[in-house]
XYZ file of C-alpha atoms in Angstrom:
560
model
C -86.942 -67.548 45.773
C -84.411 -66.878 48.525
C -81.517 -67.901 46.291
C -82.740 -65.576 43.549
C -82.902 -62.613 46.000
C -79.360 -63.332 47.163
C -78.176 -63.414 43.558
C -79.832 -60.070 42.867
C -78.203 -58.635 45.972
C -74.773 -59.879 44.842
C -75.303 -58.316 41.403
C -76.297 -55.002 42.990
C -73.204 -55.043 45.174
C -71.124 -55.678 42.090
C -72.509 -52.752 40.131
C -72.709 -50.262 43.014
C -68.954 -49.312 43.020
C -68.977 -48.698 39.266
C -72.047 -46.488 39.398
C -70.548 -44.707 42.405
C -67.287 -44.004 40.552
C -69.249 -42.760 37.544
C -71.181 -40.407 39.805
C -67.860 -39.219 41.323
C -66.366 -38.522 37.890
C -69.465 -36.625 36.823
C -69.381 -34.696 40.089
C -65.689 -33.828 39.643
C -66.347 -32.808 36.048
C -69.189 -30.487 37.050
C -67.193 -29.181 40.026
C -64.098 -28.433 37.910
C -66.174 -26.823 35.195
C -67.961 -24.696 37.772
C -64.677 -23.506 39.298
C -63.269 -22.672 35.848
C -66.455 -20.808 34.957
C -66.352 -18.772 38.171
C -62.673 -17.924 37.695
C -63.324 -16.910 34.085
C -66.295 -14.807 35.171
C -64.210 -12.922 37.734
C -61.261 -12.493 35.368
C -63.617 -10.922 32.830
C -64.571 -8.168 35.255
C -62.657 -4.877 35.268
C -61.050 -5.565 38.658
C -60.316 -9.161 37.690
C -58.513 -8.178 34.498
C -56.415 -5.598 36.301
C -55.452 -7.941 39.121
C -54.574 -10.867 36.837
C -52.676 -8.540 34.497
C -50.691 -7.149 37.453
C -49.746 -10.584 38.753
C -48.833 -11.813 35.264
C -46.470 -8.864 34.826
C -45.089 -9.269 38.357
C -44.437 -12.978 37.767
C -42.650 -12.154 34.518
C -40.489 -9.637 36.403
C -39.370 -12.209 38.971
C -38.688 -14.853 36.318
C -36.698 -12.252 34.376
C -34.840 -11.288 37.561
C -33.958 -14.936 38.134
C -32.411 -15.021 34.650
C -30.960 -11.490 34.884
C -27.433 -11.230 33.487
C -25.352 -8.410 34.977
C -22.684 -8.765 32.295
C -22.518 -6.503 29.267
C -24.195 -8.332 26.386
C -21.817 -9.530 23.693
C -23.749 -7.979 20.815
C -22.228 -4.873 19.285
C -25.688 -3.354 18.889
C -26.278 -3.024 22.624
C -23.061 -1.023 23.108
C -23.990 1.119 20.114
C -27.219 2.082 21.885
C -25.253 2.917 25.047
C -22.904 5.071 22.972
C -25.847 7.030 21.551
C -27.350 7.475 25.031
C -24.049 8.913 26.283
C -24.054 11.282 23.318
C -27.524 12.585 24.226
C -26.521 13.120 27.858
C -23.361 14.942 26.725
C -25.581 17.359 24.809
C -24.156 16.313 21.439
C -27.412 15.020 20.026
C -27.508 11.617 18.419
C -23.848 11.144 17.464
C -21.183 8.451 17.615
C -18.970 9.847 20.363
C -16.652 6.864 20.102
C -15.186 8.314 16.898
C -12.276 10.802 16.872
C -14.563 13.182 15.000
C -18.153 12.326 16.023
C -20.650 11.979 13.188
C -24.467 12.074 13.368
C -26.182 8.707 13.796
C -28.826 7.802 11.223
C -28.923 4.028 11.628
C -31.240 3.792 14.644
C -34.281 5.920 15.485
C -33.951 8.127 18.566
C -36.632 6.444 20.732
C -34.607 3.801 22.548
C -31.425 5.910 23.010
C -33.645 8.616 24.516
C -35.015 6.125 27.070
C -31.485 5.001 27.928
C -30.305 8.602 28.233
C -32.554 9.039 31.280
C -30.694 6.190 32.996
C -27.277 7.412 31.806
C -28.057 10.803 33.328
C -28.546 9.334 36.816
C -26.054 6.456 36.546
C -23.142 7.582 34.318
C -21.202 4.785 32.599
C -23.309 2.093 34.293
C -25.069 -0.446 32.093
C -26.765 -2.555 34.800
C -29.494 0.074 35.479
C -30.135 0.171 31.727
C -30.596 -3.587 31.695
C -32.971 -3.284 34.644
C -35.019 -0.701 32.724
C -35.434 -3.175 29.859
C -36.551 -5.863 32.317
C -39.207 -3.545 33.775
C -40.438 -2.751 30.257
C -40.507 -6.493 29.514
C -42.654 -7.171 32.585
C -45.100 -4.465 31.565
C -45.215 -5.972 28.073
C -46.060 -9.450 29.360
C -49.053 -7.961 31.196
C -50.047 -6.169 27.983
C -49.780 -9.429 26.059
C -52.173 -11.050 28.529
C -54.717 -8.241 28.009
C -54.392 -8.549 24.241
C -54.955 -12.306 24.346
C -58.016 -11.857 26.550
C -59.677 -10.048 23.644
C -59.688 -13.445 21.923
C -59.494 -16.189 24.559
C -60.536 -17.141 28.080
C -58.268 -16.925 31.117
C -56.476 -20.292 31.058
C -55.592 -20.399 27.325
C -54.357 -16.800 27.585
C -52.111 -17.644 30.533
C -50.789 -20.737 28.758
C -49.868 -18.714 25.641
C -48.150 -16.068 27.789
C -46.040 -18.705 29.576
C -45.147 -20.484 26.350
C -44.307 -17.176 24.618
C -41.769 -16.026 27.206
C -40.100 -19.441 27.414
C -40.172 -20.320 23.693
C -37.351 -20.528 21.202
C -33.618 -21.108 21.259
C -31.378 -18.079 21.541
C -27.658 -18.808 21.412
C -25.898 -18.399 24.767
C -22.478 -20.011 24.638
C -20.409 -22.999 23.497
C -18.541 -25.028 26.109
C -15.071 -26.557 25.828
C -16.511 -29.769 24.384
C -18.343 -27.915 21.628
C -21.802 -28.249 23.177
C -24.013 -25.261 22.369
C -26.230 -23.824 25.087
C -29.533 -22.136 24.227
C -32.036 -20.081 26.198
C -35.573 -18.785 25.537
C -35.549 -15.848 23.126
C -37.790 -13.378 24.951
C -36.296 -14.133 28.360
C -32.793 -13.817 26.933
C -33.600 -10.380 25.538
C -35.619 -9.338 28.603
C -32.522 -7.677 30.075
C -30.406 -6.877 27.026
C -29.847 -3.240 26.097
C -31.465 -3.787 22.718
C -34.546 -2.265 21.113
C -36.363 -5.581 20.536
C -38.190 -5.756 23.875
C -39.229 -2.075 24.034
C -40.458 -2.395 20.448
C -42.415 -5.561 21.295
C -44.137 -3.870 24.229
C -45.070 -0.666 22.400
C -46.221 -2.598 19.319
C -48.468 -4.782 21.494
C -50.001 -1.619 22.935
C -50.462 -0.311 19.393
C -52.270 -3.486 18.311
C -54.444 -3.441 21.445
C -55.590 0.162 20.990
C -55.874 0.036 17.196
C -58.284 -2.887 17.435
C -60.318 -1.087 20.075
C -60.373 2.030 17.925
C -61.472 0.182 14.813
C -64.499 -1.153 16.661
C -65.520 2.354 17.721
C -67.034 4.941 15.390
C -65.365 8.083 14.111
C -61.846 9.501 14.230
C -61.543 12.789 16.085
C -63.308 11.651 19.270
C -62.050 8.078 19.048
C -59.488 8.039 21.869
C -58.528 4.402 21.350
C -57.820 4.992 17.649
C -55.676 8.035 18.437
C -53.812 6.121 21.153
C -53.158 3.303 18.700
C -51.700 5.702 16.116
C -49.417 7.279 18.735
C -48.169 3.852 19.840
C -47.581 2.873 16.198
C -45.272 5.834 15.665
C -43.579 5.283 19.022
C -42.905 1.708 17.916
C -41.449 2.993 14.635
C -39.204 5.470 16.459
C -37.946 2.698 18.712
C -37.260 0.290 15.857
C -37.464 0.930 12.116
C -39.156 -2.452 11.682
C -42.261 -0.621 12.896
C -42.872 0.154 9.231
C -44.370 -3.358 9.068
C -46.932 -2.333 11.686
C -47.831 0.797 9.722
C -48.206 -1.072 6.432
C -50.175 -3.992 7.877
C -52.750 -1.827 9.677
C -53.206 0.370 6.599
C -53.873 -2.710 4.457
C -56.200 -4.081 7.149
C -58.282 -0.901 7.064
C -58.461 -1.101 3.271
C -59.712 -4.703 3.436
C -62.450 -3.501 5.795
C -63.280 -0.801 3.239
C -62.658 1.754 5.958
C -61.143 4.113 3.396
C -61.578 7.329 5.363
C -59.729 6.094 8.432
C -57.139 4.329 6.267
C -56.281 7.604 4.536
C -56.229 9.501 7.831
C -53.993 6.870 9.434
C -51.416 6.751 6.643
C -51.377 10.558 6.332
C -50.742 11.002 10.072
C -47.971 8.378 9.985
C -46.388 10.096 6.969
C -46.411 13.474 8.715
C -44.886 11.952 11.865
C -42.277 10.074 9.805
C -41.199 13.047 7.689
C -39.127 15.176 10.154
C -36.806 12.318 11.135
C -36.326 11.309 7.510
C -35.491 14.885 6.506
C -33.022 15.130 9.380
C -31.282 11.899 8.343
C -30.957 13.075 4.751
C -29.562 16.438 5.846
C -26.931 15.119 8.285
C -26.085 11.759 6.736
C -26.686 9.381 3.859
C -30.370 8.853 4.535
C -31.932 5.656 5.885
C -29.038 3.264 6.576
C -31.272 0.217 7.028
C -32.903 0.678 3.620
C -29.480 0.769 1.985
C -28.295 -2.318 3.882
C -31.487 -4.129 2.913
C -30.544 -4.135 -0.772
C -26.754 -4.467 -0.418
C -24.988 -7.649 -1.462
C -23.090 -7.593 1.855
C -23.288 -4.611 4.255
C -19.857 -5.537 5.652
C -18.412 -4.886 2.191
C -20.302 -1.888 0.726
C -17.996 -1.792 -2.294
C -19.696 -4.928 -3.611
C -22.703 -2.786 -4.419
C -26.413 -3.551 -4.501
C -28.285 -6.710 -5.432
C -29.920 -7.369 -8.746
C -33.296 -9.052 -9.127
C -31.760 -12.550 -9.370
C -29.703 -12.066 -6.200
C -32.760 -10.693 -4.393
C -34.848 -13.746 -5.324
C -32.015 -16.045 -4.184
C -31.857 -14.263 -0.826
C -35.628 -14.549 -0.364
C -35.537 -18.282 -1.134
C -32.526 -19.022 1.083
C -33.663 -16.930 4.036
C -37.246 -18.159 3.771
C -36.098 -21.773 3.973
C -33.839 -21.005 6.932
C -36.746 -19.526 8.880
C -39.057 -22.383 7.871
C -36.643 -25.209 8.640
C -34.473 -23.814 11.422
C -35.748 -20.835 13.406
C -39.524 -21.354 13.397
C -39.259 -25.052 14.376
C -36.991 -24.041 17.273
C -39.516 -21.417 18.265
C -42.647 -23.559 18.136
C -41.406 -27.004 19.174
C -38.757 -27.277 21.944
C -37.813 -30.876 21.130
C -36.111 -30.043 17.825
C -33.029 -28.090 16.776
C -34.329 -27.639 13.252
C -32.178 -28.248 10.204
C -31.329 -27.199 6.680
C -34.003 -29.310 5.030
C -37.777 -29.503 5.336
C -38.752 -31.787 8.215
C -41.938 -32.847 9.941
C -42.080 -29.696 12.095
C -41.662 -27.537 8.977
C -44.641 -29.316 7.402
C -46.726 -28.696 10.532
C -45.762 -25.008 10.361
C -46.980 -24.860 6.764
C -50.243 -26.545 7.818
C -50.694 -24.074 10.705
C -49.977 -21.161 8.351
C -52.425 -22.403 5.746
C -55.139 -23.037 8.325
C -54.620 -19.604 9.902
C -54.851 -17.818 6.552
C -57.931 -19.892 5.615
C -59.668 -18.902 8.867
C -58.715 -15.273 8.305
C -60.267 -15.343 4.822
C -63.327 -17.419 5.660
C -64.227 -16.166 9.139
C -62.368 -12.826 9.135
C -60.553 -14.079 12.228
C -57.356 -12.325 13.342
C -56.937 -10.620 9.957
C -54.869 -7.724 11.303
C -52.624 -10.082 13.280
C -52.060 -12.215 10.185
C -51.152 -9.158 8.093
C -48.769 -7.865 10.760
C -47.017 -11.212 11.335
C -46.621 -11.741 7.590
C -45.185 -8.220 7.164
C -42.580 -8.711 9.921
C -41.624 -12.115 8.550
C -41.326 -10.613 5.062
C -38.947 -7.893 6.257
C -36.887 -10.499 8.140
C -36.607 -12.650 5.003
C -35.388 -9.658 2.979
C -32.712 -8.791 5.546
C -29.095 -9.797 4.709
C -28.777 -11.822 7.917
C -31.057 -14.498 9.350
C -31.747 -14.508 13.080
C -34.701 -15.414 15.277
C -34.352 -12.094 17.116
C -35.721 -10.337 14.036
C -39.029 -12.077 14.808
C -39.218 -11.024 18.463
C -41.954 -8.489 17.724
C -44.328 -11.240 16.555
C -43.237 -14.267 18.598
C -46.437 -14.122 20.713
C -48.504 -14.094 17.508
C -46.746 -17.203 16.184
C -47.511 -18.938 19.488
C -51.097 -17.688 19.405
C -51.761 -18.949 15.853
C -50.401 -22.364 16.801
C -52.552 -22.365 19.937
C -55.675 -21.462 17.938
C -55.114 -24.477 15.720
C -54.735 -26.665 18.819
C -57.869 -25.160 20.413
C -59.907 -25.733 17.249
C -58.657 -29.313 17.129
C -59.586 -29.747 20.804
C -63.107 -28.475 20.058
C -63.363 -31.058 17.312
C -62.219 -33.797 19.714
C -64.751 -32.629 22.289
C -67.539 -32.994 19.760
C -66.303 -36.430 18.710
C -65.163 -37.956 22.000
C -66.551 -35.933 24.894
C -65.540 -32.750 26.708
C -62.656 -34.317 28.622
C -61.001 -35.560 25.423
C -60.396 -32.015 24.201
C -59.254 -30.791 27.614
C -56.779 -33.646 28.034
C -55.339 -32.914 24.572
C -54.910 -29.172 25.279
C -53.366 -29.577 28.713
C -51.087 -32.430 27.631
C -49.821 -30.303 24.729
C -49.371 -27.187 26.893
C -47.537 -29.061 29.637
C -45.311 -30.786 27.069
C -44.306 -27.418 25.613
C -43.661 -25.806 28.994
C -41.703 -28.817 30.298
C -39.756 -29.000 27.017
C -38.742 -25.349 27.338
C -37.784 -25.545 31.018
C -34.169 -26.708 30.335
C -33.647 -23.566 28.249
C -34.752 -21.392 31.174
C -32.290 -23.241 33.426
C -29.519 -22.746 30.841
C -30.218 -19.020 30.764
C -30.205 -18.758 34.541
C -26.878 -20.626 34.739
C -25.372 -18.494 31.966
C -26.431 -15.309 33.771
C -24.447 -16.383 36.832
C -21.303 -17.324 34.931
C -18.395 -15.125 33.900
C -17.823 -13.811 30.406
C -16.806 -16.497 27.897
C -12.987 -16.763 28.176
C -12.098 -14.859 24.987
C -14.605 -12.101 25.832
C -13.229 -11.963 29.362
C -9.830 -11.220 27.818
C -11.360 -8.473 25.670
C -13.172 -7.020 28.685
C -9.940 -7.063 30.726
C -8.131 -5.251 27.900
C -10.815 -2.567 27.999
C -10.551 -2.195 31.779
C -6.755 -1.894 31.533
C -7.121 0.872 28.943
C -9.706 2.578 31.150
C -7.176 2.705 33.989
C -3.974 3.365 32.043
C -4.667 5.082 28.708
C -4.864 8.857 28.453
C -8.365 10.302 28.162
C -7.777 11.349 24.541
C -6.279 8.019 23.415
C -7.599 6.374 20.247
C -8.065 2.597 20.159
C -8.376 0.504 16.986
C -10.134 -2.831 17.466
C -12.704 -5.211 15.957
C -15.592 -4.308 18.327
C -15.201 -0.546 18.809
C -18.546 0.230 20.508
C -17.962 -2.507 23.056
C -14.435 -1.235 23.717
C -15.673 2.358 23.997
C -18.313 1.443 26.579
C -15.838 -0.538 28.713
C -12.762 1.677 28.377
C -14.381 5.091 27.962
C -11.842 5.863 25.217
C -12.378 6.722 21.553
C -12.529 3.459 19.598
C -12.775 2.686 15.895
C -12.727 -0.353 13.648
C -9.982 -1.093 11.128
C -10.637 -1.299 7.382
C -11.033 -4.743 5.844
C -8.282 -4.067 3.288
C -4.715 -5.100 2.528
C -1.876 -4.461 4.998
C -0.564 -1.254 3.406
C -4.049 0.283 3.474
C -4.607 -0.745 7.106
C -1.221 0.650 8.159
C -1.775 3.985 6.403
C -5.222 4.114 8.032
C -3.659 3.700 11.503
C -1.233 6.512 10.791
C -3.851 8.767 9.266
C -6.157 8.325 12.259
C -3.215 8.723 14.691
C -4.044 5.551 16.573
C -2.528 5.060 20.031
C -3.456 1.449 20.774
C -4.398 -1.668 18.825
C -6.361 -4.480 20.462
C -5.748 -7.908 18.991
C -8.318 -10.454 20.179
C -9.550 -13.972 19.517
C -13.302 -13.348 19.550
C -13.739 -15.420 16.403
C -14.252 -12.664 13.840
C -12.249 -13.598 10.722
C -11.311 -9.992 9.841
C -8.871 -9.759 12.773
C -6.673 -12.558 11.447
C -7.275 -11.611 7.803
C -6.386 -7.912 7.991
C -5.117 -6.762 11.390
C -2.678 -9.557 12.231
C -0.893 -9.466 8.829
C -0.451 -5.702 9.252
C 1.203 -6.159 12.657
C 3.439 -8.898 11.225
C 4.444 -6.795 8.220
C 5.266 -3.679 10.289
C 6.615 -5.133 13.574
C 8.709 -2.058 14.453
C 5.569 0.041 14.844
C 3.895 -2.157 17.465
C 4.809 -3.047 21.040
C 2.903 -5.172 23.556
C 1.799 -3.078 26.552
C -0.692 -5.555 28.039
C -1.569 -9.167 27.306
C -3.662 -12.108 28.341
C -1.737 -14.847 26.581
C -4.132 -17.530 27.773
C -6.922 -15.889 25.745
C -4.626 -14.609 22.979
C -5.624 -11.023 23.693
C -3.049 -8.235 23.356
C -3.040 -4.469 23.679
C -0.396 -3.061 21.361
C 1.019 0.427 21.483
C 1.243 1.960 18.005
C 4.297 3.990 17.008
C 3.813 6.502 14.197
C 6.338 6.751 11.364
C 8.833 9.601 11.734
């Protein structure tokens, strides 16, 4: 009897630690769940949402400040916006002041240049304050994104999608001497560029937020959210013409809801708001430039005319595959550089797309977001050039759709293998994505603290020399005229992509004073400008050079 009691005691001692650890795990599980529930409960309150939104935006500002690049962005578009802002401040309206005879601008809507004009007024010829304005707008937009996601998800998934959105993708930064390409996150890279993408993203997010609130409220005239949404839609359009995708997608969404009255009111209001700017563009110029470029064979060579149906279908197929196999994989999975052919990530993207559309049809989930994302992607596919920046307006939606698939899968795993199975899957996936995108953030931060790439440094130095030495009425001919105009403050124009005799007669006709020969990598310089200089050497003389970067400022001598 005594031996049996001892044996029982030994068995109890053996099982006690296991039962104790089980109780600890259960206690931790309940404790963690309780903390998460309390945090979610507070974040759902009015004060909680405001506080979390504020700190999300503030965090985005400091991350953006860490990656802030004080240099002038290399894109020609950003200097074109600066040129238009200077025109507004000069009282000339929206014109290209860089030209010898300024002409009205019809390419871009007036919204973003008008914002920049406020900065130009207080800080003449300074681009850093303009970049800071874009960063502030970006920070506000990240907070707005958080609020929009909270209409669908709890606190933690919303925060995870926000973090992944601002660190996702691969935007080209530079190529080093060994040919290694450096990439940075797309949204963070554009968070300080003087481009319309970030302001458009922010205003379009506000439009989506208020339109969805308005749709869920009755009526039109007293529906403040609906009216606010319409105003933000048109503001988005007047910041970036791609806002037409937002107009079309919400109109179709209302039709699918059989909300015919509000659909008609919405499209009529948008038409009335769109009409004055369109009439102005047709009166002062050739109408909507973007629409013409959309159907051109090559906008760089307008003489090649417009596409036929066969060429249009070829463009759709080629561009669609490039987004599917190259840009979207880079956006959604940081461990791949994409490729020219369909890979495993491309297949996953097709699965995510199919699942998202199926849920939208079956459960009416995220229907408006699906319409809007598809519309933006469709416009990007039709565009002559392929670039991930054309998707910036819907990058958070791509991340969200992928996250919804992961969340649904986690719910399935919870049902099959317990609550912790789903949580482990979600957090492992989220951490993998964030860790995988961290090198890109570091690349961007390092790039922001570096000098201009060598050839661009030569071009910048040429512009500064002209700023200090050229007469105020001098005319410069170069490959990147807006960039040169912003740096030098002198009239700057491009050269025609024609034969040498045509280029030379163009220089004489325009009464050019200086020619800038550079090595930025654009083929037209060596194809058209260099042969002209070689064929007419007596009309050119070197007045400044950076031979290391093969950059030369040439004085141009007119024929007698």
